[in-house]
XYZ file of C-alpha atoms in Angstrom:
560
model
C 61.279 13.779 76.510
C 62.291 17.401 77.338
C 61.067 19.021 81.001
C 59.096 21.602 79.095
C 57.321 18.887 77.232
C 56.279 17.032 80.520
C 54.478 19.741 81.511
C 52.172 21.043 78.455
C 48.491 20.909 79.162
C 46.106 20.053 76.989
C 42.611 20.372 76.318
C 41.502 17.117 74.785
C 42.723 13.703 75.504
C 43.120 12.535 72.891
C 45.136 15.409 71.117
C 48.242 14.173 69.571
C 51.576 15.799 71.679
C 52.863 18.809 70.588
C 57.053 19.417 69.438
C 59.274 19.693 72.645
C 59.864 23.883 71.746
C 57.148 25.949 70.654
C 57.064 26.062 66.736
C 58.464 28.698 64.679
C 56.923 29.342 61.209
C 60.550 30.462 60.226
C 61.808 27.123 61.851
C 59.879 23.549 61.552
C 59.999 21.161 63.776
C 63.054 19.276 64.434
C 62.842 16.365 62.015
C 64.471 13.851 65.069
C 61.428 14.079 67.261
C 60.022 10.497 66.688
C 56.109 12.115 66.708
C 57.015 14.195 63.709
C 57.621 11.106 61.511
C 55.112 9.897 62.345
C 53.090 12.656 61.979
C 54.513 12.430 58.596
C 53.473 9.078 57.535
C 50.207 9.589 58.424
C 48.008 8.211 55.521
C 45.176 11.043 56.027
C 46.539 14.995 55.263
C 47.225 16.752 58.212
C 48.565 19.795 59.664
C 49.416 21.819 62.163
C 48.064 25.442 61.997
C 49.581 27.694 64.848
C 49.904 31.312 65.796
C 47.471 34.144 65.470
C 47.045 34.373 61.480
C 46.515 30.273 61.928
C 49.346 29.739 59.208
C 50.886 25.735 58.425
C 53.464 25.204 61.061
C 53.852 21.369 59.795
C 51.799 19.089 56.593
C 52.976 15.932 56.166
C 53.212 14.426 52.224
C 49.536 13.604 52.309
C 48.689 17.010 53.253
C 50.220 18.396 50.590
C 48.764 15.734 47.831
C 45.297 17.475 48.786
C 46.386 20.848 47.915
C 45.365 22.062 44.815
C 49.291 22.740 44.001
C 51.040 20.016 45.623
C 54.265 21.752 44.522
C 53.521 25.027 46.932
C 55.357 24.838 49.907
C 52.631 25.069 52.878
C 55.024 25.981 55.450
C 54.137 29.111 56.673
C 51.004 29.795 54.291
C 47.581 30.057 55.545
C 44.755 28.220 54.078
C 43.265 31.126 52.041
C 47.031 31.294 50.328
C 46.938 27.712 49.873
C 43.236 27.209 48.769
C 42.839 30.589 46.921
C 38.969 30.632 46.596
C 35.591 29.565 48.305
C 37.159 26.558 49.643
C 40.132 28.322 51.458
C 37.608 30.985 52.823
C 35.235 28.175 54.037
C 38.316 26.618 56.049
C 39.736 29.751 57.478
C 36.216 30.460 59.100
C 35.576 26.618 60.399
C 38.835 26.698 61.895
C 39.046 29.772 63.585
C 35.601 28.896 65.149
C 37.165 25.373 66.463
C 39.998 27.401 68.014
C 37.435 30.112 69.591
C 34.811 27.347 70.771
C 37.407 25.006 71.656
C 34.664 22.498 69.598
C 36.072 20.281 67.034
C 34.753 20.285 63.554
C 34.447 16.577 62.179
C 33.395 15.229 58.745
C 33.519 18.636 56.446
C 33.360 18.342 53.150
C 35.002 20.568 50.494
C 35.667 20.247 46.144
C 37.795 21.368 43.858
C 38.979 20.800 40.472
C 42.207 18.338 39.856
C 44.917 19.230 37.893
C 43.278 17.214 35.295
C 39.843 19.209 35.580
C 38.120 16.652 37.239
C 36.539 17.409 40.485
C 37.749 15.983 43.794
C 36.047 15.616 46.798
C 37.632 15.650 50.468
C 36.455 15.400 54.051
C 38.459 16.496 56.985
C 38.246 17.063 60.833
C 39.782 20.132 62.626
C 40.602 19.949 66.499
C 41.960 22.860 68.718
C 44.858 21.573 70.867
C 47.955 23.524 73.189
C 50.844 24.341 71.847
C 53.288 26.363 75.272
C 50.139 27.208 76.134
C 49.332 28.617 72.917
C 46.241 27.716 71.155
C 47.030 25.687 67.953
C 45.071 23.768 65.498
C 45.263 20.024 64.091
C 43.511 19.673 60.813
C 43.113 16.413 58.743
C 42.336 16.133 55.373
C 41.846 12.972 53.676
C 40.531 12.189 50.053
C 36.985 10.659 48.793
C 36.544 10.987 45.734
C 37.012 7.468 44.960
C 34.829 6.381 47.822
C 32.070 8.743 46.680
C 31.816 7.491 43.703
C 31.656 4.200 44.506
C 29.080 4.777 46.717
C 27.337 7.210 44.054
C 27.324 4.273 41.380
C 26.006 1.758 44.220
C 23.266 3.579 44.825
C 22.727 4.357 41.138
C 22.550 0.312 40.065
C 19.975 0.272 43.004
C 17.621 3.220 41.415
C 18.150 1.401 38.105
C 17.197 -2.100 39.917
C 14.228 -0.520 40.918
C 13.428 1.530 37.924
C 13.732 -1.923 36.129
C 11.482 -3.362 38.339
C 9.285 -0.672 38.023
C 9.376 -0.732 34.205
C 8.685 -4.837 34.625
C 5.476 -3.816 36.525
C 4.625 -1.928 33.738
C 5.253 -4.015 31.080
C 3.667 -6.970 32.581
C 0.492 -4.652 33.088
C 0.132 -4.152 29.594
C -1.048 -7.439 27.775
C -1.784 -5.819 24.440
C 1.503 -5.568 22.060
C 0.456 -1.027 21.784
C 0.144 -1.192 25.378
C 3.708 -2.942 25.880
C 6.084 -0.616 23.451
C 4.136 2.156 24.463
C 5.346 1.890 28.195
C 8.891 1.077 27.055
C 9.077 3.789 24.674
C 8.275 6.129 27.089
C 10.018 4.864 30.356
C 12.860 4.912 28.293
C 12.951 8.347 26.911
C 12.238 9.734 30.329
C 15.102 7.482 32.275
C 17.742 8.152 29.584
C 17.065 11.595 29.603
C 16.431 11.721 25.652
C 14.055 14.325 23.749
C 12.617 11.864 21.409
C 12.312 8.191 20.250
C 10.655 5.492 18.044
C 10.404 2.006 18.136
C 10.833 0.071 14.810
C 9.286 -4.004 14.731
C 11.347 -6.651 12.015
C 8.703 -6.559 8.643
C 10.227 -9.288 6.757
C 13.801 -9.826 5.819
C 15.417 -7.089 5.932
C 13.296 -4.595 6.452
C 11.948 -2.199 9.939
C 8.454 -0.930 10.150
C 7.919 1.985 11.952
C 4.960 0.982 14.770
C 4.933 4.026 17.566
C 6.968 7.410 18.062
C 6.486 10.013 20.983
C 6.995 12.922 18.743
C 4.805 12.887 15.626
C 7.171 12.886 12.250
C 5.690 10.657 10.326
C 7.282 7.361 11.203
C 4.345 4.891 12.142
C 3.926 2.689 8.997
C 6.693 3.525 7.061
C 8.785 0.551 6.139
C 12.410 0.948 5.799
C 15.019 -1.331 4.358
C 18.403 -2.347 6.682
C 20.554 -1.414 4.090
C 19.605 2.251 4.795
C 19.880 1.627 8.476
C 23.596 0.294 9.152
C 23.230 1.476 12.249
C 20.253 -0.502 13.025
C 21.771 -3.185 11.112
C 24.794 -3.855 13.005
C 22.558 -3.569 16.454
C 20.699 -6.516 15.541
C 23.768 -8.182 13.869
C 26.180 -7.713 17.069
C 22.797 -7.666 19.563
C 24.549 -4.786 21.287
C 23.531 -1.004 21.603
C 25.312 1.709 19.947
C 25.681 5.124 19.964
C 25.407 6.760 16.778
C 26.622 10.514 16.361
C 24.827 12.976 13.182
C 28.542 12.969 11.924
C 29.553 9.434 11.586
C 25.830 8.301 10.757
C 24.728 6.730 7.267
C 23.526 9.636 4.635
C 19.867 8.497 4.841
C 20.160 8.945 8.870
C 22.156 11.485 9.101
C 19.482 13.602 6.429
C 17.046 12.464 8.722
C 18.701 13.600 12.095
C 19.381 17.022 10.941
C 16.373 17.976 9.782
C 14.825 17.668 12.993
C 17.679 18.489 15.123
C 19.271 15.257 16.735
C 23.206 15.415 17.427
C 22.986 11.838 18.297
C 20.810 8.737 18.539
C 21.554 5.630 21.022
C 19.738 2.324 19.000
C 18.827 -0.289 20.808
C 18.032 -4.108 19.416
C 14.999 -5.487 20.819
C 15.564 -9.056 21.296
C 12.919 -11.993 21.426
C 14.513 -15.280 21.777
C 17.686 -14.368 21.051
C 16.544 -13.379 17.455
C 16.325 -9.661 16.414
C 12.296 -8.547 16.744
C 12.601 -4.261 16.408
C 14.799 -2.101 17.183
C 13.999 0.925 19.935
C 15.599 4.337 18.941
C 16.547 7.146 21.965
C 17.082 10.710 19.844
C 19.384 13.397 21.393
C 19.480 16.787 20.474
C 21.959 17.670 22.876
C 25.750 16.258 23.183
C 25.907 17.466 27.131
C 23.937 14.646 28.490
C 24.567 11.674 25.941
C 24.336 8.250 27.521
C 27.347 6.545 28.458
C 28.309 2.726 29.317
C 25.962 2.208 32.275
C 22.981 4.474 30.402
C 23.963 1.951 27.714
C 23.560 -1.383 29.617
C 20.165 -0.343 31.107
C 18.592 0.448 27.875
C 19.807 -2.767 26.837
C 17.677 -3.966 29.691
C 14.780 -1.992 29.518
C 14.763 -3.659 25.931
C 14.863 -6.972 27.141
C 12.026 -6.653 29.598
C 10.304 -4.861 26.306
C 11.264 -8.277 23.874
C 9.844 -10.719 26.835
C 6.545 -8.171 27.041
C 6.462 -8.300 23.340
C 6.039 -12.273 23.536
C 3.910 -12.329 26.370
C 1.666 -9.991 24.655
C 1.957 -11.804 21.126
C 0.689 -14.957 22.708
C -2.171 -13.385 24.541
C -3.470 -11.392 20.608
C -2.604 -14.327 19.426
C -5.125 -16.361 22.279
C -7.605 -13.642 22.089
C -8.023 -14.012 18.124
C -8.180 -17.954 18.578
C -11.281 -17.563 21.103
C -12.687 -14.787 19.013
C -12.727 -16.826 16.108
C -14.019 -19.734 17.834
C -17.131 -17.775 19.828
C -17.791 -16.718 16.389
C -17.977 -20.474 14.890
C -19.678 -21.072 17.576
C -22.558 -18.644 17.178
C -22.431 -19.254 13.645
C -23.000 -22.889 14.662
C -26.006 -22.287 16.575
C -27.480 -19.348 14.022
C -27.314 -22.165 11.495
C -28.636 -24.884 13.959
C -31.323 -22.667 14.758
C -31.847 -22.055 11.015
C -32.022 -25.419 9.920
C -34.613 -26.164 12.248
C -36.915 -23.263 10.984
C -36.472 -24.610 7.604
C -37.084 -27.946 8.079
C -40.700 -27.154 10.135
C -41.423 -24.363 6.981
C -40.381 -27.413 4.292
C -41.604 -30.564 5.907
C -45.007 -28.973 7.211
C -46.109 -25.435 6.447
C -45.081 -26.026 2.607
C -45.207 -29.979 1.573
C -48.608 -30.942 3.235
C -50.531 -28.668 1.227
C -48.566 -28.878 -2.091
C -49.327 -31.838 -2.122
C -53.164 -31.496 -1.325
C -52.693 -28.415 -4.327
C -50.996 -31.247 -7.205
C -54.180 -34.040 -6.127
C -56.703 -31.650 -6.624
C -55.319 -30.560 -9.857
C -54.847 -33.685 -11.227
C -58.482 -34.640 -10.301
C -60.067 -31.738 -11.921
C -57.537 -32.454 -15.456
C -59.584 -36.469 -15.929
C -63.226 -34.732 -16.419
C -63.740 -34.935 -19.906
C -66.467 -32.040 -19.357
C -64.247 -29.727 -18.231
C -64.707 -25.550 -20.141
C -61.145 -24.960 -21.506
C -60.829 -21.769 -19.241
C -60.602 -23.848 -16.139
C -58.156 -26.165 -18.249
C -56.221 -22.834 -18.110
C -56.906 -22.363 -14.821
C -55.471 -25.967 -13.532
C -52.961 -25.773 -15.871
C -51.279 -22.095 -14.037
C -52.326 -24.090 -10.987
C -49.892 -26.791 -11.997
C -46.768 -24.675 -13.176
C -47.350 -22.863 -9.908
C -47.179 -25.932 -7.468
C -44.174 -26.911 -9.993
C -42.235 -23.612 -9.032
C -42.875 -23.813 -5.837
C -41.522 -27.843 -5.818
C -38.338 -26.377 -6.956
C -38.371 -23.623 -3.644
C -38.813 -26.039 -1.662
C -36.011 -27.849 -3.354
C -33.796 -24.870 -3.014
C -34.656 -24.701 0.638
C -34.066 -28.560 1.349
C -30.472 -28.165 -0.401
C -29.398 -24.909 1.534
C -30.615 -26.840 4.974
C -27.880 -29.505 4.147
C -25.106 -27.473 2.609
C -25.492 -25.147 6.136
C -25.423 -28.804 7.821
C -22.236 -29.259 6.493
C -23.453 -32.663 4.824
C -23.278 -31.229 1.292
C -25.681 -31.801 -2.087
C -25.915 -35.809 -2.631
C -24.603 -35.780 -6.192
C -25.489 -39.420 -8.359
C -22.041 -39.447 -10.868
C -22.765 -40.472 -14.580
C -22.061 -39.152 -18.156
C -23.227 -36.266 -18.729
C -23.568 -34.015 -22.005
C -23.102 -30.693 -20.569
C -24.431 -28.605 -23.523
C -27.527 -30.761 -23.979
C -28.257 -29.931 -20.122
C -27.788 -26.364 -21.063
C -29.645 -26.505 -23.656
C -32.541 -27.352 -22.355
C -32.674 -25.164 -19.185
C -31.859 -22.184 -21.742
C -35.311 -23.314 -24.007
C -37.284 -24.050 -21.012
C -36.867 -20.600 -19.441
C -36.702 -18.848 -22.836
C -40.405 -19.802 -23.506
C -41.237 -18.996 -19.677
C -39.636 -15.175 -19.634
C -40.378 -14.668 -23.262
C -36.467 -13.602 -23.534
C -34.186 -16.197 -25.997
C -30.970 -17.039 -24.788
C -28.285 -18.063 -27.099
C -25.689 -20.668 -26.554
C -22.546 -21.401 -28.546
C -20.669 -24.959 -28.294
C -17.000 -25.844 -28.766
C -15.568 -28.729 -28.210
C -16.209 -31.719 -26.401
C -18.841 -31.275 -23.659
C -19.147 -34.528 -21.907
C -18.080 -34.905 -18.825
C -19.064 -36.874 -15.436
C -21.619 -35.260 -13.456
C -25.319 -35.313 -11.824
C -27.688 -34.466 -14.855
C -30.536 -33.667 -12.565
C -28.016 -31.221 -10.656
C -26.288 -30.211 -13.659
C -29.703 -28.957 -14.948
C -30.738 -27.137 -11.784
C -27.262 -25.421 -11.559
C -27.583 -24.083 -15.202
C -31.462 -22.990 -14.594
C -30.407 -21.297 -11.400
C -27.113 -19.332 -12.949
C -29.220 -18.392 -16.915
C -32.451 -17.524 -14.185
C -30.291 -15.166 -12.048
C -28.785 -13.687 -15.430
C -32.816 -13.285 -17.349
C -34.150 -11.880 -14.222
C -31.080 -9.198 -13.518
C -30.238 -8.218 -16.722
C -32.506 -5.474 -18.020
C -34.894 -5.805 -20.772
C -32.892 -3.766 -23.018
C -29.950 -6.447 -22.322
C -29.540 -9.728 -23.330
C -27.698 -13.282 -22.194
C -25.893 -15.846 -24.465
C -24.410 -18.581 -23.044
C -21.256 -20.721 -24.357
C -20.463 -24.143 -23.597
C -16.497 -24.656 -24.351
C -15.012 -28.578 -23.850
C -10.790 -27.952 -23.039
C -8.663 -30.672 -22.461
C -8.532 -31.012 -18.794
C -11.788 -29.157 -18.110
C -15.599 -28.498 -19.498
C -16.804 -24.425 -19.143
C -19.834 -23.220 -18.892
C -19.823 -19.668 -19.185
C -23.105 -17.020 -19.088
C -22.511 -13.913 -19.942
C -25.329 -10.825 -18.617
C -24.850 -7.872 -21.113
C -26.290 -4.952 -19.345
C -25.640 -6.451 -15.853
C -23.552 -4.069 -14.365
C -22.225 -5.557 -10.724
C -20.401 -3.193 -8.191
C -17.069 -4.758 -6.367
C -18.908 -4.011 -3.171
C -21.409 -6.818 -4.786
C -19.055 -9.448 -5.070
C -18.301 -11.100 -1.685
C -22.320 -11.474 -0.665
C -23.371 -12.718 -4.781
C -23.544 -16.414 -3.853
C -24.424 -15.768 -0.191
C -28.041 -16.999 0.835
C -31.129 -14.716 0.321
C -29.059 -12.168 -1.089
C -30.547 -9.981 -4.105
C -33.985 -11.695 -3.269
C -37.335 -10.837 -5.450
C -40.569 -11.601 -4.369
C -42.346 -11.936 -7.961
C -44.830 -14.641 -7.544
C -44.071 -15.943 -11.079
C -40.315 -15.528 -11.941
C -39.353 -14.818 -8.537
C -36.125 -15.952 -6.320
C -35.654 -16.146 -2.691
C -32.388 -15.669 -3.679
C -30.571 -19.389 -3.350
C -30.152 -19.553 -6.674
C -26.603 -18.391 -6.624
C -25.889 -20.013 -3.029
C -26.977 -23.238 -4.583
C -24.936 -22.845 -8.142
C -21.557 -23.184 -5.716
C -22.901 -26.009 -4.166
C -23.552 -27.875 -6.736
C -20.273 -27.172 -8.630
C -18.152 -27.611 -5.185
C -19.831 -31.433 -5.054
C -18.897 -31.731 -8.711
C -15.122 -30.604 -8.111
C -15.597 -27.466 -9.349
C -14.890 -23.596 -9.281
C -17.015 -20.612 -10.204
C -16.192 -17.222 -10.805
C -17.187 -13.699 -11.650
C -15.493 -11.224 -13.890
C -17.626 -7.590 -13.921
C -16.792 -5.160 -16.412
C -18.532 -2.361 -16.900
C -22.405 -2.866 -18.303
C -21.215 -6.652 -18.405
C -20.862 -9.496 -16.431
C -19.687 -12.915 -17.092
C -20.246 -15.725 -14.351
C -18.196 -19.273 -15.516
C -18.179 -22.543 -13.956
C -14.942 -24.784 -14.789
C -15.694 -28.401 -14.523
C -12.520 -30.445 -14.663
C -12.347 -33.937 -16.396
C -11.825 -36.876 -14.678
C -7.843 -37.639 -14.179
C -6.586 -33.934 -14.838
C -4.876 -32.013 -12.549
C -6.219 -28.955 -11.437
């Protein structure tokens, strides 16, 4: 080491020596001096900025890498000539202040755009050192843009961790299945920065029906077939997102897209169990912010957390309409219990103590011999009276068991079905003063309760006499088929609403109160009964002023 080296000062310790002669900007240092190479290997940028315009005396390689021309010679340059904007400005004032203050500058930070037109990012340190007792400056420059990013995407996986647990939270908030795409819709859109989106649920083979949008156009309840939506198609297919641009989408999505402005839609499978359950759609209508592989992997997720919510949710509908349906058996249970128990007390008591005490004393008064034919008359409306009101008590007795769930005793034997007709038709004929015809075809024997048989038809031609207006009339047809026996009534003039129909053979429906001919409307209610015992079906057919009721009776040993 030179004399003249020995005896620099310096004013930091830890300043790196400077060359044995003081440096020229015409002449570089000599390349023999041992500190120079290494000064040149260093793997951080650095350089030595001397004399009073603070122009390169020495970069090494590295140095020169960071330069926005790494072909420009920096010998002899200053850093506004070498960094030829904001940066170079920025640089020139730092490190004139380090040389002034004598206060190093550490961990800077400049950018600029690559050759390649991607940005790089640098830090660098500038310290003020003596140079033959000259003021000089050291500055190093060192690249991290690679860091940066890696440190930029760590933290972004850890906002997406928590976004995704926040999302979880969300989802596991909402039990119902509205309250569960809802939240992923919307999270979704908002953390994927899209304008719009939709989410579409599997509706039979292959087929998506359109369940919630956050943009009203229409889609909730439309149904749309996968061969329209490839896109969709191949999402489910491949269980992988995809990004689907308005120029390389399907013609019916692509009509779709530009008519309300979307460049570009990312679809997303929603998948519950591994099978495909809906499909979640993020709209774009801008191409500078598109989502790209990691955007893609956490919709993915957010659709996953969606598919297990969806299940979750499924289950508990599913639980809630189980426990629904069984508090309502159960209070139907008890309505009828309570029912029952009314009847029975009204039947066994209030109605059947003195009905009886009614029939004794009428057939008391019918043995004296010197009894004026009006009270005959008399005893004899007293009779037909307690008779009717036998047959409501009947009525009531039956509907107390079929609500029991014990069902009409029925006493099998043959039966000839029009004969049973027959006379229920006669016998209420001469009581309403209204004939009712009946046609036969066929064989009409069949296997049956007569007694039942005979209340079933008095019930179903008394409901038709006592609806149909007088101006109407009712025929009845008995037709024997080879695997069944019909009974069909027919009400001309009866004109029945569709609104009618479910509540027709529901108790005390369509209830009169006449004293005489009147109903307290079981007579329907106890027609299915009795034709459920037997095996068989009933069924209305309104049309217009006319209504036919028929009751199919099957034969023994055919197949229904």
């Amino acid at each position: 080491m030179s004399q003249a080296a020995s005896h620099r000062s310096t004013e930091d310790d830890d300043a790196p020596s400077a060359p044995a002669e003081p440096p020229s900007l015409a002449e570089p240092l000599a390349p023999e001096d041992l500190r120079l190479a290494a000064f040149e290997h260093e793997p951080s940028g650095a350089a030595l900025l001397a004399g009073d315009a603070l122009a390169v005396a020495v970069a090494n390689a590295a140095f020169r890498d960071a330069m926005p021309r790494p072909d420009l010679d920096p010998v002899g340059r200053t850093l506004e000539e070498i960094w030829p904007s904001e940066v170079g400005l920025e640089l020139r004032a730092t490190v004139e202040r380090v040389r002034s203050t004598r206060q190093p500058a550490r961990f800077e930070r400049f950018a600029q755009a690559g050759a390649d037109g991607l940005t790089r990012r640098f830090t660098w340190h500038a310290r003020r050192v003596t140079l033959r007792d000259a003021p000089a400056v050291v500055l190093s420059v060192w690249e991290t843009t690679e860091l940066e990013d890696a440190l930029a995407h760590a933290e972004r996986a850890r906002e997406r961790a928590e976004l995704l647990a926040s999302v979880a939270n969300d989802l596991n908030a909402g039990v119902g299945l509205d309250a569960v795409l809802r939240t992923t819709l919307t999270r979704a859109v908002a953390l994927l920065g899209a304008e719009d989106g939709s989410v579409w649920l599997v509706d039979g083979p292959g087929a998506l029906r359109g369940v919630l949008e956050l943009v009203p156009r229409g889609r909730v309840g439309q149904v749309q077939p996968l061969a329209q939506l490839p896109a969709a198609a191949a999402a489910l297919r491949d269980r992988a997102a995809r990004l689907v641009r308005a120029a390389d989408a399907a013609p019916f999505e692509a009509e779709w897209m530009q008519r309300w402005g979307t460049v570009a839609r990312l679809v997303v499978p929603i998948l519950e169990e591994g099978r495909g359950a809906g499909v979640l759609y993020l709209n774009y209508e801008s191409d500078r912010f598109l989502p790209q592989g990691g955007d893609v992997a956490f919709a993915e997720a957010i659709a996953g957390g969606c598919a297990l919510a969806l299940g979750r949710a499924r289950a508990f509908e599913a639980e809630r309409a189980a426990r629904a349906r069984a508090e309502a058996a159960e209070q139907e249970a008890r309505r009828a219990e309570r029912l029952q128990e009314r009847l029975a007390a009204v039947v066994g008591h209030d109605l059947r103590t003195p009905l009886q005490a009614i029939t004794l004393g009428v057939a008391v008064l019918e043995r004296r011999a010197a009894l004026p034919e009006a009270d005959r008359k008399t005893l004899a409306r007293i009779a037909a009276s307690a008779v009717k009101m036998e047959r409501i008590i009947g009525d009531l007795l039956d509907f107390a068991r079929v609500r029991s769930g014990a069902g009409l005793p029925v006493e099998a034997g043959p039966v000839a079905l029009d004969e049973v007709v027959r006379t229920a038709a006669d016998e209420l004929a001469a009581a309403r003063g209204r004939p009712v015809a009946l046609e036969v075809a066929g064989d009409a024997s069949l296997r049956g309760d007569a007694t039942r048989l005979a209340q079933l038809a008095s019930n179903l031609l008394g409901f038709a006499l006592r609806e149909t207006p007088p101006e109407g009339a009712v025929r009845a047809a008995v037709h024997g088929e080879e695997h069944e026996v019909k009974l069909v009534v027919e009400a001309l003039g009866l004109r029945l609403l569709p609104e009618d129909l479910p509540a027709l053979f529901e108790p005390f429906q369509r209830a009169h109160g006449d004293s005489l001919h009147g109903s307290i409307g079981l007579g329907l209610f106890i027609v299915r009964a009795i034709a459920v015992a037997h095996g068989a079906r009933v069924a209305v057919s309104p049309c217009g002023d006319r209504t036919a009721f028929t009751v199919a009776f099957p034969r023994p040993g055919s197949a229904r």
